[in-house]
PDB file of C-alpha atoms in Angstrom:
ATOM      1  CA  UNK A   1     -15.124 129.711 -88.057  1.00  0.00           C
ATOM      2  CA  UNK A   2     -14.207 132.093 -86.129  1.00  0.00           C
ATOM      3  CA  UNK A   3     -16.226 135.407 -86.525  1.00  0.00           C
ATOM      4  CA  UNK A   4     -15.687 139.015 -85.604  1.00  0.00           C
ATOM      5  CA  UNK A   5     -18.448 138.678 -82.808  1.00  0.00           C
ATOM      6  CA  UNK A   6     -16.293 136.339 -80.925  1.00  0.00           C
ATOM      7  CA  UNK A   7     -13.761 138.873 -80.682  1.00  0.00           C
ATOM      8  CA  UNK A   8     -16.102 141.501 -80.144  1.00  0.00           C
ATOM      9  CA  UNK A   9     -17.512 140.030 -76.988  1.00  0.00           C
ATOM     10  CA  UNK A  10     -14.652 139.037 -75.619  1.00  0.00           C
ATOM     11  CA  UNK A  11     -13.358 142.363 -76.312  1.00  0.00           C
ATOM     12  CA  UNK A  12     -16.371 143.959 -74.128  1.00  0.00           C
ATOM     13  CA  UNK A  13     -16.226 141.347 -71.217  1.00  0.00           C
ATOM     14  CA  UNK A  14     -12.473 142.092 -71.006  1.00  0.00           C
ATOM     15  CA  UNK A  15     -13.083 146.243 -71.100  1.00  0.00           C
ATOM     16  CA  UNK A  16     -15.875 145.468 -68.568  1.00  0.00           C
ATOM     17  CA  UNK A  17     -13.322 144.152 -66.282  1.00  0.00           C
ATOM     18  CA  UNK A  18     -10.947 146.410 -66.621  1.00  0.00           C
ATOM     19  CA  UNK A  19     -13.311 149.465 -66.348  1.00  0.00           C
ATOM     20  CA  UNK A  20     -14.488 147.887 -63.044  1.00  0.00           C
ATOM     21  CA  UNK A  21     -11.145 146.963 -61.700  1.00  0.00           C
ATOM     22  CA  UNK A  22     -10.234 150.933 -62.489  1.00  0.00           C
ATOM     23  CA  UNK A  23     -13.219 152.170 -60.738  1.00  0.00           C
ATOM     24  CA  UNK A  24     -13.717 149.706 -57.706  1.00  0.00           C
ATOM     25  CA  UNK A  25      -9.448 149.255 -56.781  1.00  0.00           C
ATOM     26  CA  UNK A  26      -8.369 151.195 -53.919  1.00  0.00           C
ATOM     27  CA  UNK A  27      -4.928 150.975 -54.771  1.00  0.00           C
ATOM     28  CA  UNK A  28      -3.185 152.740 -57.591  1.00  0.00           C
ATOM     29  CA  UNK A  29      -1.308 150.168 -58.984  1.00  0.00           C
ATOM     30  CA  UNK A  30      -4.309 147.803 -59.589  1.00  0.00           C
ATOM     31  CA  UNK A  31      -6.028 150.785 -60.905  1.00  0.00           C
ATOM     32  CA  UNK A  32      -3.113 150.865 -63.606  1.00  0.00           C
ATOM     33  CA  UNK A  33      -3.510 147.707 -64.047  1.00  0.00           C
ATOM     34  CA  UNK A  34      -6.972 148.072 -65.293  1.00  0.00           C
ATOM     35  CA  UNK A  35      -6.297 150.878 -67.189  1.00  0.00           C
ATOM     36  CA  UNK A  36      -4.057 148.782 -69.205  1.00  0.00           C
ATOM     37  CA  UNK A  37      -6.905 145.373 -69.367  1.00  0.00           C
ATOM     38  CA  UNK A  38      -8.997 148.405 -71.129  1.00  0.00           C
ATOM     39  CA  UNK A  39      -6.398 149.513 -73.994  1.00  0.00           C
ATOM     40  CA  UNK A  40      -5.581 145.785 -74.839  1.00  0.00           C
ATOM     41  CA  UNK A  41      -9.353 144.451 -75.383  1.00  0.00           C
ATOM     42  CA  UNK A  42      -9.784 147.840 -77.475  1.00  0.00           C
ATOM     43  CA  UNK A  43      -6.488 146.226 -79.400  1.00  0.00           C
ATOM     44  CA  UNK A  44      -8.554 142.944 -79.594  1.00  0.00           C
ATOM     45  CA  UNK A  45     -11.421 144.969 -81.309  1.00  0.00           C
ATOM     46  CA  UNK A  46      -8.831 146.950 -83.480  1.00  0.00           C
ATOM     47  CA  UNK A  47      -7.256 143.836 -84.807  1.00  0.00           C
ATOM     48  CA  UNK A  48     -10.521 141.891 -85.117  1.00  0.00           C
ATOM     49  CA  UNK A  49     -11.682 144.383 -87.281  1.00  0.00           C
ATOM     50  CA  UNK A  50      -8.881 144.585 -89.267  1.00  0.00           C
ATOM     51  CA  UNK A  51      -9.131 140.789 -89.986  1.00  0.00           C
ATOM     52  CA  UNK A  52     -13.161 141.389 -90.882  1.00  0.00           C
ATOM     53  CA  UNK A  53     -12.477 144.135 -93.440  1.00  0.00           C
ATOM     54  CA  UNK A  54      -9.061 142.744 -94.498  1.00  0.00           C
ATOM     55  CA  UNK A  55      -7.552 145.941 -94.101  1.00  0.00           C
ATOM     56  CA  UNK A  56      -4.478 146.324 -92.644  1.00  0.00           C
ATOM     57  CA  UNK A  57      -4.707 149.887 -90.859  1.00  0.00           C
ATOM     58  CA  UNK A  58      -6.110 148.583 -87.805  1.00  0.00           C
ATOM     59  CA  UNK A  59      -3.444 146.720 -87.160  1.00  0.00           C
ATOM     60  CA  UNK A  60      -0.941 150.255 -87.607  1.00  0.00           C
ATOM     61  CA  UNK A  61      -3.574 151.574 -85.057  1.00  0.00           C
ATOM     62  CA  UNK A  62      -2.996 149.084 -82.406  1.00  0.00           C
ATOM     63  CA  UNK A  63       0.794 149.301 -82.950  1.00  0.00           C
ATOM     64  CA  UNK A  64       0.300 153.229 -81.792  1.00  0.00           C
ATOM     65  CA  UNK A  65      -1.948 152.331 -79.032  1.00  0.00           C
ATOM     66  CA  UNK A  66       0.730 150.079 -77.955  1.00  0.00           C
ATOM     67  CA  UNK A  67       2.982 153.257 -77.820  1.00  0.00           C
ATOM     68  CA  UNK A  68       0.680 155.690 -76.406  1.00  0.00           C
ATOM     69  CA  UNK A  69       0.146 152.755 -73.273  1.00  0.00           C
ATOM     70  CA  UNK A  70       3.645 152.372 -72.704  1.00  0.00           C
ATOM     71  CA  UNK A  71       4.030 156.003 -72.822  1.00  0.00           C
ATOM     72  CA  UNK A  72       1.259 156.124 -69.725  1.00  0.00           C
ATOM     73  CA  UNK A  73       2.134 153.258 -67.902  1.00  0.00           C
ATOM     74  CA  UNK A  74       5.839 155.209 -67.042  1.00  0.00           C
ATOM     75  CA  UNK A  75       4.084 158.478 -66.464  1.00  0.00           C
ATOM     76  CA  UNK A  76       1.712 156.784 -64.344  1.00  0.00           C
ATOM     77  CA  UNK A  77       4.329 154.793 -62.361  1.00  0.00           C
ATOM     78  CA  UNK A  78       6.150 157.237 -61.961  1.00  0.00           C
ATOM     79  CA  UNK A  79       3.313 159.476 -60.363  1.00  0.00           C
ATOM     80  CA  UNK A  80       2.558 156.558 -58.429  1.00  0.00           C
ATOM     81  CA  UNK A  81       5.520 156.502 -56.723  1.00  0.00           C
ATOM     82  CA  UNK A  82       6.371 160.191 -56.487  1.00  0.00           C
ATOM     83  CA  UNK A  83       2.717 159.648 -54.034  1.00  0.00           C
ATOM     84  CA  UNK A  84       3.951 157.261 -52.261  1.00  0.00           C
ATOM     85  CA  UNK A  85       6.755 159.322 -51.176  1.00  0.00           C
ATOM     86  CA  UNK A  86       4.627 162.027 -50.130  1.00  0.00           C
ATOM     87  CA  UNK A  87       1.934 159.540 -48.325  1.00  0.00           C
ATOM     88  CA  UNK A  88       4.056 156.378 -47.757  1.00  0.00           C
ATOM     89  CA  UNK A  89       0.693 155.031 -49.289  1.00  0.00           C
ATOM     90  CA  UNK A  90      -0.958 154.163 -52.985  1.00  0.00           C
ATOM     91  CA  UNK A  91      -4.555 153.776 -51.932  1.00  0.00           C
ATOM     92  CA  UNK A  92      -6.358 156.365 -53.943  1.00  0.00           C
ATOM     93  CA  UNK A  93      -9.139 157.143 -51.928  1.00  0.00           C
ATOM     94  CA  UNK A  94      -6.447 158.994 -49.538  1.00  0.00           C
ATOM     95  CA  UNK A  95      -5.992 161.331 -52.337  1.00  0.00           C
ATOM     96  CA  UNK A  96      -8.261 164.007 -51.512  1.00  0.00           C
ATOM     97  CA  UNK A  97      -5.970 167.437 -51.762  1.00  0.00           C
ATOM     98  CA  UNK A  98      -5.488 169.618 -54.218  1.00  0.00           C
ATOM     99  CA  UNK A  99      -2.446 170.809 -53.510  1.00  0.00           C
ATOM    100  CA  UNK A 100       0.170 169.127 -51.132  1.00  0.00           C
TER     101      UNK A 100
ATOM    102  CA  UNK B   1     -12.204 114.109 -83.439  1.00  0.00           C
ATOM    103  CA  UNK B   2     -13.923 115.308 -86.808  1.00  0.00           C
ATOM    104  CA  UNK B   3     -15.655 118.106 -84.996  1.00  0.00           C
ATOM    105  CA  UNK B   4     -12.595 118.931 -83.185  1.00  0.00           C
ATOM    106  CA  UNK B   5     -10.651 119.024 -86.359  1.00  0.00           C
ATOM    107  CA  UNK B   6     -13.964 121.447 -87.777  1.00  0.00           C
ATOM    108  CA  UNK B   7     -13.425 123.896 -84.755  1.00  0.00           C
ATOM    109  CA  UNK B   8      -9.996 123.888 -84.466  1.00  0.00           C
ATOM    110  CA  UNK B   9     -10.011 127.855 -84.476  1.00  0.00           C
ATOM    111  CA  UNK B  10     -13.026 127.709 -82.316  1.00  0.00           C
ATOM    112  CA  UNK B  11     -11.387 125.637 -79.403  1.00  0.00           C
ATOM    113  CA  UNK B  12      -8.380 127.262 -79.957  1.00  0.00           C
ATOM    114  CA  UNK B  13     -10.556 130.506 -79.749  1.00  0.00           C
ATOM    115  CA  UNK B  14     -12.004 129.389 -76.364  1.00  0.00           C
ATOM    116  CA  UNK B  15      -9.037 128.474 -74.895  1.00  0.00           C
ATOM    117  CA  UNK B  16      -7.255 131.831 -75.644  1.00  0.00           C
ATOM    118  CA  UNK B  17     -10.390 133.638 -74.367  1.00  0.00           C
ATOM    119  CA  UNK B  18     -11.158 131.710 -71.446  1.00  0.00           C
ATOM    120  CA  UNK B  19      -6.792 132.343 -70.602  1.00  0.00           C
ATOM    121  CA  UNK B  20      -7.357 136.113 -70.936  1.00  0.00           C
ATOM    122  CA  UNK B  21     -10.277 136.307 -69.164  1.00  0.00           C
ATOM    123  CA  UNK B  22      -9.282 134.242 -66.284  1.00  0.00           C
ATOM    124  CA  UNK B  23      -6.384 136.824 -65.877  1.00  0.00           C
ATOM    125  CA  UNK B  24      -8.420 139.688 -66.586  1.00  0.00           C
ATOM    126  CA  UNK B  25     -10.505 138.523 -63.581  1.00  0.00           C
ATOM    127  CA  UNK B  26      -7.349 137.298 -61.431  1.00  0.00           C
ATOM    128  CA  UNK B  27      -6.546 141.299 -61.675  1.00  0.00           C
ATOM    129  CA  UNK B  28      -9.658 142.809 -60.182  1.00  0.00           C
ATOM    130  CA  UNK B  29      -9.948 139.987 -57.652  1.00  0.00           C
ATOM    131  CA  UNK B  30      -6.775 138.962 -56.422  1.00  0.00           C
ATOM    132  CA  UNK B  31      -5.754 141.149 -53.356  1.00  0.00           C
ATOM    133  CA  UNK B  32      -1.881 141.423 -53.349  1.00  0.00           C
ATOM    134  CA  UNK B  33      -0.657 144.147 -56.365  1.00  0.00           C
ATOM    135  CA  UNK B  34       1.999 141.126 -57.268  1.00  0.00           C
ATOM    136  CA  UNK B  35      -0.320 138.585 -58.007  1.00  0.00           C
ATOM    137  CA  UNK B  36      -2.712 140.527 -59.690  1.00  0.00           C
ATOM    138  CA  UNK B  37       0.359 141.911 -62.502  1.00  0.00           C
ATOM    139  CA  UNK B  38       1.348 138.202 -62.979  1.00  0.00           C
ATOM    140  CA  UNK B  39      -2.523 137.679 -63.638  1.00  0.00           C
ATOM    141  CA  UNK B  40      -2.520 140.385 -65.921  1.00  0.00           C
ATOM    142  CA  UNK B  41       0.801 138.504 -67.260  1.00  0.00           C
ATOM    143  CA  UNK B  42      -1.396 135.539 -68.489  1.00  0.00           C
ATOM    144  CA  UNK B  43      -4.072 138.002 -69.863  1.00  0.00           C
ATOM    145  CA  UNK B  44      -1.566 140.050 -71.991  1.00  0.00           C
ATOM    146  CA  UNK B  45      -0.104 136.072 -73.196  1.00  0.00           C
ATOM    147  CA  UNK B  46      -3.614 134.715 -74.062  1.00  0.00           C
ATOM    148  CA  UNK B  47      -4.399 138.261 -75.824  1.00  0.00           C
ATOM    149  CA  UNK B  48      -1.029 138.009 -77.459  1.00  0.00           C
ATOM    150  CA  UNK B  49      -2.522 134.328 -79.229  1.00  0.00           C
ATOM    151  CA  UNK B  50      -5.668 135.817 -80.311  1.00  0.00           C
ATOM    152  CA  UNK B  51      -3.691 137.896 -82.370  1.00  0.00           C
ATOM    153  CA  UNK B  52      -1.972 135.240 -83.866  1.00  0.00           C
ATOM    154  CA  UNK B  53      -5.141 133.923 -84.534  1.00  0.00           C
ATOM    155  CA  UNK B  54      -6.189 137.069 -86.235  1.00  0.00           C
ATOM    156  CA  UNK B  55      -3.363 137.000 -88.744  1.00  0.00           C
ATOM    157  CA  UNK B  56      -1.853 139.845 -86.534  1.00  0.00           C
ATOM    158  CA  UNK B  57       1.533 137.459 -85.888  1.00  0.00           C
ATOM    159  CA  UNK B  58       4.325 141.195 -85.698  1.00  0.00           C
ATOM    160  CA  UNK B  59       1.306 142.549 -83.241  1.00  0.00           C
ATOM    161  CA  UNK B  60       1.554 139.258 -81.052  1.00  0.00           C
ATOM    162  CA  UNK B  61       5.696 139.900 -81.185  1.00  0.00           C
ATOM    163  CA  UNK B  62       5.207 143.169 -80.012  1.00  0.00           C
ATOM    164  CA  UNK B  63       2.450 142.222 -77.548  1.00  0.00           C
ATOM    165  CA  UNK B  64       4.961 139.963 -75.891  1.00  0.00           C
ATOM    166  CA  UNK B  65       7.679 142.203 -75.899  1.00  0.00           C
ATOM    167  CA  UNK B  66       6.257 145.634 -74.785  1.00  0.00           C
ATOM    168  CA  UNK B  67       3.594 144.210 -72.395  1.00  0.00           C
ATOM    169  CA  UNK B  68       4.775 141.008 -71.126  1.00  0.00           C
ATOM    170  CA  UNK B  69       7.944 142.382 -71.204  1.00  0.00           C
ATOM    171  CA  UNK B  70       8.682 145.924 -70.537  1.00  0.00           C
ATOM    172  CA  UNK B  71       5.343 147.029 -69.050  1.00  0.00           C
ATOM    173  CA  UNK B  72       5.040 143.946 -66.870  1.00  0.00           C
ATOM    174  CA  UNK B  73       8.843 144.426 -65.258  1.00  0.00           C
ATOM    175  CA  UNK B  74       7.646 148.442 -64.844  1.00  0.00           C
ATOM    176  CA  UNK B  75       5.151 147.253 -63.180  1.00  0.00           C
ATOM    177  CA  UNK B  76       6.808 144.573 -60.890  1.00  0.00           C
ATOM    178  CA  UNK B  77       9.503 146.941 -60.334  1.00  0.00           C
ATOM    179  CA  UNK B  78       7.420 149.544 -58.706  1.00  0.00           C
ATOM    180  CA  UNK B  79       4.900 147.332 -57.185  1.00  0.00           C
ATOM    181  CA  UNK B  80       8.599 146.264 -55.503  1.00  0.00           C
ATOM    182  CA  UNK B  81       9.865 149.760 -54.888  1.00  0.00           C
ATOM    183  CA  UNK B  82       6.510 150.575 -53.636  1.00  0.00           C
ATOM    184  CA  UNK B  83       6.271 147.508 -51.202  1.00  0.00           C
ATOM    185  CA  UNK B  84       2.950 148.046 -49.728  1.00  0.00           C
ATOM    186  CA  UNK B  85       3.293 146.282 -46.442  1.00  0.00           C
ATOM    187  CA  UNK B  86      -0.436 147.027 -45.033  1.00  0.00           C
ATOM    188  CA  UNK B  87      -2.379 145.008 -47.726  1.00  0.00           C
ATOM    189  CA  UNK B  88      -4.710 142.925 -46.226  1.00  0.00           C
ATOM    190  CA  UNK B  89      -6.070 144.640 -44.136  1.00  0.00           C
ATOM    191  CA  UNK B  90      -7.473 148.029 -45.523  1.00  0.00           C
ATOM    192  CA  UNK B  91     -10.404 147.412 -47.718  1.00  0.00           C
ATOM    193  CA  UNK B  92      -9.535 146.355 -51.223  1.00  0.00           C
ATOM    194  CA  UNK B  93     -12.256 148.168 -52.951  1.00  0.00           C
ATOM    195  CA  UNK B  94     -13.559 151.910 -52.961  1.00  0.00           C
ATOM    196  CA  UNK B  95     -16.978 152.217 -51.171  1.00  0.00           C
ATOM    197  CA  UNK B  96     -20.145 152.852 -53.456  1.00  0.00           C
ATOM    198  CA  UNK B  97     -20.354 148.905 -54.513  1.00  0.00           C
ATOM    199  CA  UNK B  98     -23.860 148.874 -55.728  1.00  0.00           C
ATOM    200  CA  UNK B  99     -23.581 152.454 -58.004  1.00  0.00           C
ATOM    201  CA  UNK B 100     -20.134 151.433 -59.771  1.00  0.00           C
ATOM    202  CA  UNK B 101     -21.448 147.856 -60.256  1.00  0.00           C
ATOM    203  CA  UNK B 102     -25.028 149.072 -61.537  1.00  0.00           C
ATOM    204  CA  UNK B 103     -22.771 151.433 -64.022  1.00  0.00           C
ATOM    205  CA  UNK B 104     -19.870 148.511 -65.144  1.00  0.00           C
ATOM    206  CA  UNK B 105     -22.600 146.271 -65.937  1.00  0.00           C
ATOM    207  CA  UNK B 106     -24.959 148.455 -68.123  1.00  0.00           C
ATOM    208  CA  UNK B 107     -21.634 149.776 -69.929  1.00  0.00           C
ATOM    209  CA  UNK B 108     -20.997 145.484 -69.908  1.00  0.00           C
ATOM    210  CA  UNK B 109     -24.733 145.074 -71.577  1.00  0.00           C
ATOM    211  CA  UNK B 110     -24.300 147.924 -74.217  1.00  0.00           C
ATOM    212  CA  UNK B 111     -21.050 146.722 -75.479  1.00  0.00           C
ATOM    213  CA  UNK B 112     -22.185 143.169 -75.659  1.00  0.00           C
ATOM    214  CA  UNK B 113     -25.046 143.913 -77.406  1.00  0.00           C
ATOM    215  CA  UNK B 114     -23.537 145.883 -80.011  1.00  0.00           C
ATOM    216  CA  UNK B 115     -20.877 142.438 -80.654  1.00  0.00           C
ATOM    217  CA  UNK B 116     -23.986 140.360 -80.603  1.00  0.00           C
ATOM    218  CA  UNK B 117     -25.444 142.890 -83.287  1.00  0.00           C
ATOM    219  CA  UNK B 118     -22.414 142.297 -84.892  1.00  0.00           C
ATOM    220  CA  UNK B 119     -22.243 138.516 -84.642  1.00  0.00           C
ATOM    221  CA  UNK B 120     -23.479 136.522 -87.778  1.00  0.00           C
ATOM    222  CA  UNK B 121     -22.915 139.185 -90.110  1.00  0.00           C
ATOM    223  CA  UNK B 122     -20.715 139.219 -93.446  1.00  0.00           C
ATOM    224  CA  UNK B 123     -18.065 136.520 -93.139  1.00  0.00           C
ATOM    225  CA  UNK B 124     -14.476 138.089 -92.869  1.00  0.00           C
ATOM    226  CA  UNK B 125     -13.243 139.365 -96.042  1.00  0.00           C
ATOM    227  CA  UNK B 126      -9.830 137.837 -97.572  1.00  0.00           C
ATOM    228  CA  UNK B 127      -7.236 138.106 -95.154  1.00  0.00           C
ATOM    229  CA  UNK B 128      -4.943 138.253 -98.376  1.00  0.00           C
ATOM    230  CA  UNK B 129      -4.079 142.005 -97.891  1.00  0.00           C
ATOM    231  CA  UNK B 130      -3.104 141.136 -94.257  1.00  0.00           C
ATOM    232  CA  UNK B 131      -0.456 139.661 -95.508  1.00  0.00           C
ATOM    233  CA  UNK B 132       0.980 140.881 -98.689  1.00  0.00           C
ATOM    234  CA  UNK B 133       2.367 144.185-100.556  1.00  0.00           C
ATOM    235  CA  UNK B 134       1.709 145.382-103.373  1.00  0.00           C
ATOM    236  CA  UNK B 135      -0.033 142.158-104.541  1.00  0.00           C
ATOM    237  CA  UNK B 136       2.706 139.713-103.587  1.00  0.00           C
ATOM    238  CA  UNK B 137       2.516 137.603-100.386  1.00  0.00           C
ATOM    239  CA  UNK B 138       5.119 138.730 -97.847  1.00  0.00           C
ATOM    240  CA  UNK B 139       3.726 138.016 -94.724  1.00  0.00           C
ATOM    241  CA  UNK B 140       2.273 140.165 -91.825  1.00  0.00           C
ATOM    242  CA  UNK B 141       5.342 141.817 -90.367  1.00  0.00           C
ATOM    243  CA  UNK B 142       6.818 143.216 -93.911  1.00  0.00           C
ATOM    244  CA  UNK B 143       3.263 144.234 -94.766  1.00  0.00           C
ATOM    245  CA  UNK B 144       2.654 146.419 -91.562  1.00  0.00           C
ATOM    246  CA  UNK B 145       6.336 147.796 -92.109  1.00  0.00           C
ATOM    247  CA  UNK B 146       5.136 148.758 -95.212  1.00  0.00           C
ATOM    248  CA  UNK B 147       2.297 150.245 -94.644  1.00  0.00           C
ATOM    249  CA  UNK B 148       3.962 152.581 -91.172  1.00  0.00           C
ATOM    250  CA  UNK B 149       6.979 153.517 -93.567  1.00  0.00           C
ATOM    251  CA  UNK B 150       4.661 155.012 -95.955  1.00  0.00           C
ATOM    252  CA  UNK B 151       1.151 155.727 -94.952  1.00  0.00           C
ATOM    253  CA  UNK B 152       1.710 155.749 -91.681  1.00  0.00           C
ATOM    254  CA  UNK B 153       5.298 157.974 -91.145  1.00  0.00           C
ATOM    255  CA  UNK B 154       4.405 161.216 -89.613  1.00  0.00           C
ATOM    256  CA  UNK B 155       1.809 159.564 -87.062  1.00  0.00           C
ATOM    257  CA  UNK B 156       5.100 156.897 -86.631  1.00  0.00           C
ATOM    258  CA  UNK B 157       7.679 159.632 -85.796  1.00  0.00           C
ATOM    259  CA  UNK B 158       4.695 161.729 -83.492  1.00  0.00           C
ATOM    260  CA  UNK B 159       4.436 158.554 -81.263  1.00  0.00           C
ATOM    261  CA  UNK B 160       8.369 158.128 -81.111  1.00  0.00           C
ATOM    262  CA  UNK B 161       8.486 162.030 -79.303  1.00  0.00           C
ATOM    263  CA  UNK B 162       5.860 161.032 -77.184  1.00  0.00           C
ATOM    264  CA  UNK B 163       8.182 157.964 -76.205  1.00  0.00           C
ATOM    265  CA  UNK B 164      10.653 160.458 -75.484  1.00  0.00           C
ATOM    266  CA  UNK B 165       8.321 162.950 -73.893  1.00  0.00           C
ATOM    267  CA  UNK B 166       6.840 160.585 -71.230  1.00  0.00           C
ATOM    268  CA  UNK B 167      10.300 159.062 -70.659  1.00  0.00           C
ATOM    269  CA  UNK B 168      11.523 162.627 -69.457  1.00  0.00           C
ATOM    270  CA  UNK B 169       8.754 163.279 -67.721  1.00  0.00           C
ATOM    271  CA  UNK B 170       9.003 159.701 -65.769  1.00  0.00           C
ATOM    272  CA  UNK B 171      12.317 161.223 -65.119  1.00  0.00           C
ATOM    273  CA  UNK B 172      10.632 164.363 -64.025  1.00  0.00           C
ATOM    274  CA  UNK B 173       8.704 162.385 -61.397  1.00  0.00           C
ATOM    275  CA  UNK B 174      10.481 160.200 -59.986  1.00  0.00           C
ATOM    276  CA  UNK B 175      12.966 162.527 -58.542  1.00  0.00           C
ATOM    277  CA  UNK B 176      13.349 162.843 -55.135  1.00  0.00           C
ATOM    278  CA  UNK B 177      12.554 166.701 -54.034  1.00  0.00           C
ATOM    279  CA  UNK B 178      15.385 168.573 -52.847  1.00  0.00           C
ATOM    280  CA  UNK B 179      14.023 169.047 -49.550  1.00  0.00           C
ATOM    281  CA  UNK B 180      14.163 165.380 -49.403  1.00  0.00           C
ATOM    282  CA  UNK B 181      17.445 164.856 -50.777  1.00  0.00           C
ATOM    283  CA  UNK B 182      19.332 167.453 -48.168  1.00  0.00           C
ATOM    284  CA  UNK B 183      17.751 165.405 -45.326  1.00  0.00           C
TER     285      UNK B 183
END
């Protein structure tokens, strides 16, 4: 049997990860990257949840969340590589100024 | 083999985990950007399985369409564009180690304690509604259509002009500047 606490700690190790990827990565990209390990183990807990209460509405949540992550992934790419035009780099740390 | 057949879901559990995981920590290890998106690849897969296993089968579709898919060959594509020629040998992670690590892993703790708080509690209810409308057994795709045609139709058509939104703005952003096209 498989309960809703295996999910749920799976679901933390995995936003663990991809909080530290997001906050230790010097480059953008893997930063992205972790943004994205974050929103999927929150879709783990979403649909793990959904199975416990046999409700179907976290399941329409993740489908959204699924949306909203596409949705950031091309404005974030595409910020990504409007910097690297302007820098010929990605590694956030070089992004210091406010204005260019 | 009778306590393998007992914990199928278990093992199959485990396996799934352990895949998603492994990729999860392939992308905060693994130095070059293309290796650590295929890594994320096999996380997105192995997540994609769980939610098979969670009676979730049109979220697994959509899992492997939209992130191993499209978000994965966004990601490749840029990584590409991008072509970062001087990894390996800048630093590959920001400075203040010890802060950031003290921080991930009390945020790790607190989450993990709140699914072991969680763990043993009521057994899962019937996963009958998961899979059925209006008391007849459909299956999970035509019962999640259901409920975003009806329930769920204004948040539904929201999310489809944010689509549209972020895809202009993408646009937006990834134009040259004209300084940069006259030269």
């Amino acid at each position: 049997m498989v309960t809703i606490g295996h999910y749920l700690v799976l679901s933390s190790v995995l936003f663990a990860i991809g909080a530290g990827g997001v906050l230790l990565r010097r480059n953008g990209i893997a930063t992205l990257l972790g943004i994205e390990l974050m929103l999927n183990a929150a879709n783990v807990a979403f649909v793990a949840f959904a199975k416990q209460h046999g409700n179907l509405e976290g399941q329409v949540v993740v489908f959204f969340v699924m949306a909203v992550a596409a949705a950031e992934v091309a404005v974030g790419l595409a910020l990504l590589v409007a910097i690297f035009r302007r820098l010929q780099s990605i590694d956030v740390d070089r992004l210091s100024a406010m204005r260019w | 083999m009778d306590f393998l057949v007992a914990h199928f879901s278990q093992a199959v559990f485990l396996f799934l985990a352990f895949f998603s995981l492994g990729g999860a920590v392939g992308v905060v290890v693994l130095r070059q950007p293309v290796h650590a998106a295929l890594s994320l690849l096999a996380s997105f897969l192995g997540v994609a399985g769980l939610f098979v296993l969670a009676r979730g089968e049109f979220l697994a579709a959509v899992q492997v369409l939209v992130y191993a898919g499209g978000v994965m060959v966004l990601f490749l594509f840029v990584i590409m564009f991008v072509n970062v020629r001087a990894v390996g040998k800048e630093a590959q992670y920001l400075r203040p180690l010890v802060p950031l690590a003290v921080v991930g892993g009390l945020l790790f703790s607190a989450l993990a304690l709140t699914a072991m708080w969680a763990l043993g509690r009521r057994p899962p209810a019937d996963a009958f509604p998961l899979v059925s409308v209006a008391g007849q057994e459909v299956g999970n795709t035509e019962a999640v259509g259901w409920i975003l045609y009806r329930e769920y139709l204004l948040p539904f058509e929201v999310v489809s002009v944010l689509l549209l939104v972020a895809m202009v703005g993408a646009i937006v952003l990834g134009r040259k500047p004209k300084e940069m096209e006259k030269a």
